[in-house]
CSV table of C-alpha atoms and ligand atoms in Angstrom, one decimal:
chain,number,residue,atom,x,y,z
A,1,MET,CA,119.3,89.8,113.6
A,2,ASP,CA,121.4,89.5,110.3
A,3,VAL,CA,121.1,86.5,108.1
A,4,ILE,CA,124.2,85.7,105.5
A,5,ILE,CA,123.9,83.2,103.2
A,6,ARG,CA,126.4,81.1,101.8
A,7,PRO,CA,126.4,79.2,99.1
A,8,ASP,CA,127.3,76.0,101.0
A,9,ALA,CA,128.0,74.2,103.6
A,10,ALA,CA,131.8,74.8,103.4
A,11,ALA,CA,131.9,78.4,103.1
A,12,ALA,CA,129.0,78.8,105.6
A,13,ALA,CA,131.4,77.2,108.2
A,14,GLU,CA,134.4,79.1,106.9
A,15,LEU,CA,132.7,82.7,107.1
A,16,THR,CA,131.7,81.1,111.3
A,17,ALA,CA,135.2,80.2,112.1
A,18,ARG,CA,136.7,83.7,110.7
A,19,LEU,CA,133.8,85.7,112.2
A,20,ILE,CA,135.3,83.8,115.7
A,21,ALA,CA,138.8,84.2,114.8
A,22,ASP,CA,138.5,88.0,113.7
A,23,ALA,CA,136.5,88.0,117.9
A,24,LEU,CA,139.6,86.3,119.3
A,25,ARG,CA,142.1,89.0,117.7
A,26,ALA,CA,140.6,91.5,118.9
A,27,ARG,CA,140.4,90.0,122.0
A,28,PRO,CA,142.8,87.6,123.1
A,29,ASP,CA,141.5,87.0,126.5
A,30,LEU,CA,138.1,86.2,124.7
A,31,VAL,CA,134.6,84.5,126.4
A,32,LEU,CA,133.7,82.3,123.7
A,33,GLY,CA,130.8,79.8,124.1
A,34,LEU,CA,130.7,76.3,121.9
A,35,ALA,CA,128.0,74.4,120.0
A,36,THR,CA,129.0,70.6,119.3
A,37,GLY,CA,127.2,68.0,116.6
A,38,ARG,CA,128.7,67.6,113.1
A,39,THR,CA,127.2,71.4,111.7
A,40,MET,CA,129.5,72.1,113.6
A,41,ALA,CA,133.5,69.9,113.6
A,42,PRO,CA,134.5,71.8,109.7
A,43,VAL,CA,133.9,74.8,112.2
A,44,TYR,CA,136.6,73.6,114.2
A,45,ASP,CA,138.7,72.4,111.8
A,46,ARG,CA,138.8,74.8,109.8
A,47,LEU,CA,140.5,76.8,113.9
A,48,ALA,CA,142.9,74.3,114.4
A,49,ALA,CA,144.1,75.1,110.5
A,50,TRP,CA,144.4,78.7,110.9
A,51,HIS,CA,145.9,78.0,115.0
A,52,ARG,CA,149.1,75.9,113.0
A,53,SER,CA,149.0,77.0,109.9
A,54,GLU,CA,148.8,81.4,111.6
A,55,GLY,CA,149.0,80.8,115.0
A,56,LEU,CA,146.1,82.0,116.0
A,57,ASP,CA,146.5,81.9,119.6
A,58,PHE,CA,143.5,80.4,122.4
A,59,SER,CA,146.6,80.8,125.3
A,60,ARG,CA,143.9,83.7,127.1
A,61,CYS,CA,141.0,81.9,125.5
A,62,ARG,CA,138.0,80.8,127.8
A,63,THR,CA,135.6,78.8,126.4
A,64,PHE,CA,132.1,77.3,127.6
A,65,ASN,CA,130.4,75.1,126.2
A,66,LEU,CA,126.0,74.5,126.1
A,67,ASP,CA,125.4,71.2,126.5
A,68,GLU,CA,126.2,67.9,127.9
A,69,TYR,CA,124.5,64.4,128.4
A,70,ILE,CA,123.5,63.3,132.1
A,71,GLY,CA,124.7,59.7,132.6
A,72,LEU,CA,128.0,58.8,129.7
A,73,PRO,CA,130.3,58.1,131.9
A,74,ALA,CA,133.5,60.6,132.0
A,75,GLY,CA,136.0,60.3,129.2
A,76,HIS,CA,132.7,58.3,127.3
A,77,PRO,CA,134.0,58.7,123.8
A,78,GLN,CA,130.0,60.3,122.8
A,79,SER,CA,130.4,62.5,125.9
A,80,PHE,CA,130.1,66.2,124.8
A,81,ARG,CA,133.6,66.9,126.4
A,82,HIS,CA,135.3,64.6,124.9
A,83,THR,CA,133.9,65.8,121.5
A,84,MET,CA,134.9,68.8,122.0
A,85,GLU,CA,138.7,67.4,123.3
A,86,THR,CA,139.1,66.0,120.5
A,87,GLN,CA,137.4,68.6,117.9
A,88,LEU,CA,139.2,72.3,119.3
A,89,PHE,CA,140.6,71.8,123.0
A,90,ARG,CA,143.5,69.4,121.9
A,91,ARG,CA,144.6,70.6,118.5
A,92,VAL,CA,144.3,74.4,119.6
A,93,ASN,CA,146.8,75.8,123.3
A,94,LEU,CA,143.8,76.5,124.3
A,95,ARG,CA,144.4,75.2,128.7
A,96,PRO,CA,142.5,73.1,129.4
A,97,GLU,CA,141.4,74.6,132.7
A,98,HIS,CA,139.5,77.4,130.9
A,99,ALA,CA,137.9,74.6,128.5
A,100,HIS,CA,134.4,74.2,130.5
A,101,LEU,CA,131.4,72.0,130.0
A,102,PRO,CA,128.2,71.7,132.0
A,103,ASP,CA,129.1,68.4,134.1
A,104,GLY,CA,126.9,66.1,133.4
A,105,SER,CA,127.6,63.3,135.8
A,106,ALA,CA,127.7,65.3,138.6
A,107,GLU,CA,125.5,63.7,141.7
A,108,ASP,CA,123.6,66.7,142.7
A,109,LEU,CA,122.8,68.0,139.1
A,110,ARG,CA,120.7,71.1,139.9
A,111,GLY,CA,124.2,73.0,142.1
A,112,ALA,CA,127.0,71.3,139.0
A,113,ALA,CA,123.7,73.8,136.7
A,114,ARG,CA,124.2,76.8,139.8
A,115,ASP,CA,128.1,76.5,139.4
A,116,TYR,CA,128.1,76.7,135.5
A,117,GLU,CA,126.0,80.3,136.1
A,118,ALA,CA,128.2,81.2,138.7
A,119,GLU,CA,131.3,80.2,136.3
A,120,VAL,CA,130.0,81.8,133.5
A,121,ALA,CA,129.0,84.8,135.6
A,122,ARG,CA,133.3,84.9,136.8
A,123,ALA,CA,134.3,85.1,134.0
A,124,GLY,CA,132.5,88.1,132.8
A,125,GLY,CA,129.7,87.0,131.0
A,126,ILE,CA,129.9,84.8,127.1
A,127,ASP,CA,131.3,87.3,124.2
A,128,LEU,CA,130.9,85.2,121.5
A,129,GLN,CA,128.7,81.8,121.9
A,130,LEU,CA,127.8,80.2,118.5
A,131,LEU,CA,124.9,77.6,118.5
A,132,GLY,CA,123.7,75.2,116.2
A,133,ILE,CA,119.5,74.4,115.7
A,134,GLY,CA,117.9,71.2,116.1
A,135,SER,CA,116.0,69.8,114.3
A,136,THR,CA,113.1,71.0,117.2
A,137,GLY,CA,114.3,74.1,117.0
A,138,HIS,CA,116.0,74.1,119.7
A,139,ILE,CA,119.2,76.1,120.8
A,140,GLY,CA,121.2,74.3,122.8
A,141,PHE,CA,119.6,71.3,124.7
A,142,ASN,CA,116.3,73.5,125.0
A,143,GLU,CA,112.9,71.4,123.3
A,144,PRO,CA,110.1,72.3,123.2
A,145,LEU,CA,108.1,74.2,125.6
A,146,SER,CA,111.6,75.7,127.3
A,147,ALA,CA,111.1,78.8,129.4
A,148,LEU,CA,111.9,81.9,127.4
A,149,ARG,CA,113.6,82.7,130.4
A,150,SER,CA,115.3,79.8,131.6
A,151,ARG,CA,118.3,79.2,133.0
A,152,THR,CA,121.0,76.2,133.0
A,153,ARG,CA,119.4,73.1,134.2
A,154,GLU,CA,119.1,69.5,133.4
A,155,LYS,CA,116.2,68.7,130.2
A,156,ALA,CA,114.9,65.6,129.5
A,157,LEU,CA,115.8,65.6,126.0
A,158,ALA,CA,112.8,65.4,123.0
A,159,PRO,CA,111.9,61.9,120.7
A,160,ALA,CA,113.4,64.1,117.9
A,161,THR,CA,116.7,65.1,119.3
A,162,ARG,CA,117.2,61.4,120.2
A,163,ARG,CA,116.8,60.6,116.3
A,164,GLN,CA,118.7,63.4,115.3
A,165,ASN,CA,121.9,62.2,117.3
A,166,ALA,CA,120.6,58.5,116.9
A,167,ALA,CA,124.2,58.3,114.6
A,168,ALA,CA,127.3,58.6,117.4
A,169,PHE,CA,124.5,55.8,119.2
A,170,GLY,CA,125.3,53.1,116.5
A,171,GLY,CA,122.2,54.7,114.4
A,172,ASP,CA,119.6,53.9,117.7
A,173,PRO,CA,117.8,57.4,119.6
A,174,ASP,CA,117.5,54.3,122.4
A,175,GLN,CA,121.3,54.7,122.5
A,176,VAL,CA,120.9,58.4,122.9
A,177,PRO,CA,121.0,59.6,126.7
A,178,SER,CA,117.5,60.9,127.7
A,179,ARG,CA,118.3,64.3,128.8
A,180,ALA,CA,120.8,67.0,129.4
A,181,ILE,CA,122.0,69.7,131.2
A,182,THR,CA,121.6,72.6,129.1
A,183,MET,CA,122.7,76.5,128.8
A,184,GLY,CA,119.1,78.1,129.2
A,185,VAL,CA,117.9,80.3,126.8
A,186,GLY,CA,118.3,83.3,128.5
A,187,THR,CA,121.9,82.6,130.2
A,188,ILE,CA,122.4,82.0,126.1
A,189,LEU,CA,121.0,85.6,125.4
A,190,GLU,CA,122.8,87.0,128.0
A,191,ALA,CA,125.8,86.2,125.6
A,192,ARG,CA,127.0,89.9,123.6
A,193,ARG,CA,127.1,88.5,120.4
A,194,ILE,CA,125.7,85.3,118.9
A,195,VAL,CA,126.8,83.3,116.2
A,196,LEU,CA,124.1,81.0,114.6
A,197,LEU,CA,124.8,78.3,111.7
A,198,ALA,CA,122.3,76.0,110.3
A,199,THR,CA,124.5,74.3,106.4
A,200,GLY,CA,121.4,71.2,104.6
A,201,GLU,CA,118.1,71.3,103.4
A,202,ALA,CA,116.8,69.5,106.5
A,203,LYS,CA,117.5,72.9,108.5
A,204,ALA,CA,115.6,74.4,106.0
A,205,GLU,CA,111.9,74.4,107.1
A,206,ILE,CA,112.6,74.5,111.1
A,207,LEU,CA,115.6,77.8,110.4
A,208,ALA,CA,112.5,79.6,108.5
A,209,ARG,CA,110.6,79.5,111.3
A,210,ALA,CA,113.7,80.5,113.8
A,211,VAL,CA,114.3,83.4,112.3
A,212,GLU,CA,110.7,84.4,110.3
A,213,GLY,CA,108.3,83.3,112.7
A,214,PRO,CA,106.4,83.8,115.7
A,215,ILE,CA,108.4,84.1,118.8
A,216,THR,CA,107.4,81.3,120.6
A,217,ALA,CA,108.5,78.7,123.8
A,218,MET,CA,107.9,76.1,121.7
A,219,ILE,CA,111.1,77.2,119.5
A,220,SER,CA,113.4,77.9,121.7
A,221,ALA,CA,115.4,79.6,118.5
A,222,THR,CA,113.1,82.1,118.0
A,223,ALA,CA,114.1,83.8,120.8
A,224,LEU,CA,117.0,84.7,119.1
A,225,GLN,CA,114.5,87.9,117.3
A,226,LEU,CA,114.6,89.1,120.8
A,227,HIS,CA,118.6,89.7,120.4
A,228,PRO,CA,120.4,92.6,119.3
A,229,ALA,CA,124.0,91.0,118.0
A,230,CYS,CA,122.6,88.1,116.8
A,231,THR,CA,124.4,86.5,113.0
A,232,VAL,CA,122.5,83.3,110.9
A,233,ILE,CA,124.7,81.9,108.4
A,234,ALA,CA,123.1,79.4,106.4
A,235,ASP,CA,124.5,77.7,103.2
A,236,GLU,CA,121.2,77.6,100.5
A,237,ALA,CA,120.4,74.6,101.1
A,238,ALA,CA,119.3,75.6,104.8
A,239,ALA,CA,118.1,79.4,103.5
A,240,ALA,CA,116.1,77.6,100.8
A,241,ARG,CA,112.2,78.1,102.6
A,242,LEU,CA,113.1,82.1,104.1
A,243,THR,CA,110.9,84.5,102.8
A,244,GLY,CA,113.1,87.1,103.2
A,245,GLN,CA,116.4,85.9,101.5
A,246,GLU,CA,116.1,88.9,98.6
A,247,HIS,CA,117.4,91.4,101.3
A,248,TYR,CA,119.4,89.8,103.2
A,249,ARG,CA,121.6,88.7,100.7
A,250,TRP,CA,121.2,92.8,99.4
A,251,GLN,CA,121.8,94.1,103.2
A,252,PHE,CA,125.2,90.6,103.2
A,253,GLU,CA,126.1,92.7,100.1
A,254,HIS,CA,125.8,96.6,101.6
A,255,GLU,CA,126.1,96.7,104.8
A,256,PRO,CA,129.6,97.7,105.7
A,257,GLU,CA,129.9,95.6,108.4
A,258,TRP,CA,129.7,92.7,106.1
A,259,ALA,CA,132.2,94.8,104.2
A,260,PRO,CA,135.3,92.6,105.1
A,261,TYR,CA,134.2,89.4,104.4
A,262,ARG,CA,132.3,90.4,100.7
A,263,GLU,CA,135.3,89.4,98.8
A,264,GLU,CA,136.9,86.7,100.2
A,265,SER,CA,134.2,84.5,100.5
A,266,ARG,CA,133.1,84.9,97.0
B,301,F6R,C1,124.9,70.8,120.5
B,301,F6R,C2,124.0,71.9,120.4
B,301,F6R,C3,122.8,71.9,119.8
B,301,F6R,C4,123.4,71.5,118.0
B,301,F6R,C5,121.8,71.4,117.2
B,301,F6R,C6,122.4,70.8,116.5
B,301,F6R,O1,125.8,71.6,121.9
B,301,F6R,O2,124.2,72.5,121.7
B,301,F6R,O3,121.9,72.5,119.7
B,301,F6R,O4,124.3,72.0,118.1
B,301,F6R,O5,121.7,70.2,118.2
B,301,F6R,O6,123.3,69.3,116.1
B,301,F6R,P1,124.0,69.5,114.7
B,301,F6R,O7,124.6,70.0,113.9
B,301,F6R,O8,124.7,68.1,114.4
B,301,F6R,O9,122.8,69.0,113.8
C-alpha cells in the first residue's frame, strides 16, 4: 500500500483524477470501478473538465459502480444511478450501455447481485477501482462484519452510515434507505489496482485504523492491506492521525513511480 498526503482536499481529488485519466489514456478500454459520495464529486468535476478541455476519451471505457440503494424508485434524485448521471456520465462521452450499477430496484436482488458479478467478469474484471471510506470503515457498503471474502449482495446499512448520508435526504437519517446492494470486499480486492480517496478531518480516525490498524472484518477497509496495488490518497486533515506520515511523505518524494506526479502537485 502507498499513502500519499496532499495539502488539501482539492489537491487530493486532483491527484486521484490524474491517476484515473492517465490509466484511461494508457488503456482506452479501461474497466473502471466507481464510487459515489461527497468525496468523489470534485474528482468527477476534474474528469469532466478534462473531457471538455483536452478531449479525455471515455468512448471505450466501461464503468462499474460499487453500490446502489435498495428501494428508491428509478430516477430518484438520491439514487446512485442518478448521482452518477449528473456528476459524471452525462458530462463525458461514456456510452450509456457501458455504465453499470447494481440494480437496487430488482425484485430478485440475489439474482441481480449474481448478474452483476457475472457482468464484471465478462468485462474482464476491474482494472482500476476508486474507493471512498465511510465513517464505519466501510468500502462500498460493506458494513462491520462483512466477510473479507464477500461478494456482491444485499446489505443492511449501519446506523452511522445512515447518519453520514442523511444530508442528501433532508438531514433525516430515517429517510436514508436501510439496505443497499454492494460489491463485496472479495469483489473489490480482485480489482487490479485500487485508489482510495479520503478527505476531511471526519475521516482521520477511521483512515488511521484502516491503514495502520490490524486487519478485521469490523473495518472492511483494513482488507486493503492485503491488496498488492493499493494507493491511499488523503488530504492533511484526513491524514492527521496516521503515525507513519514521515515515511509516506518520503516514499512519495523518492519512489520513481510517483515522479510524474510530484512536480505538478506541489
Ligand atoms: C459510495 C460508497 C461509500 C462511500 C463512503 C464515503 O458508493 O461506496 O463507501 O465512498 O461512504 O462517502 P463520502 O464520500 O460521502 O464521505
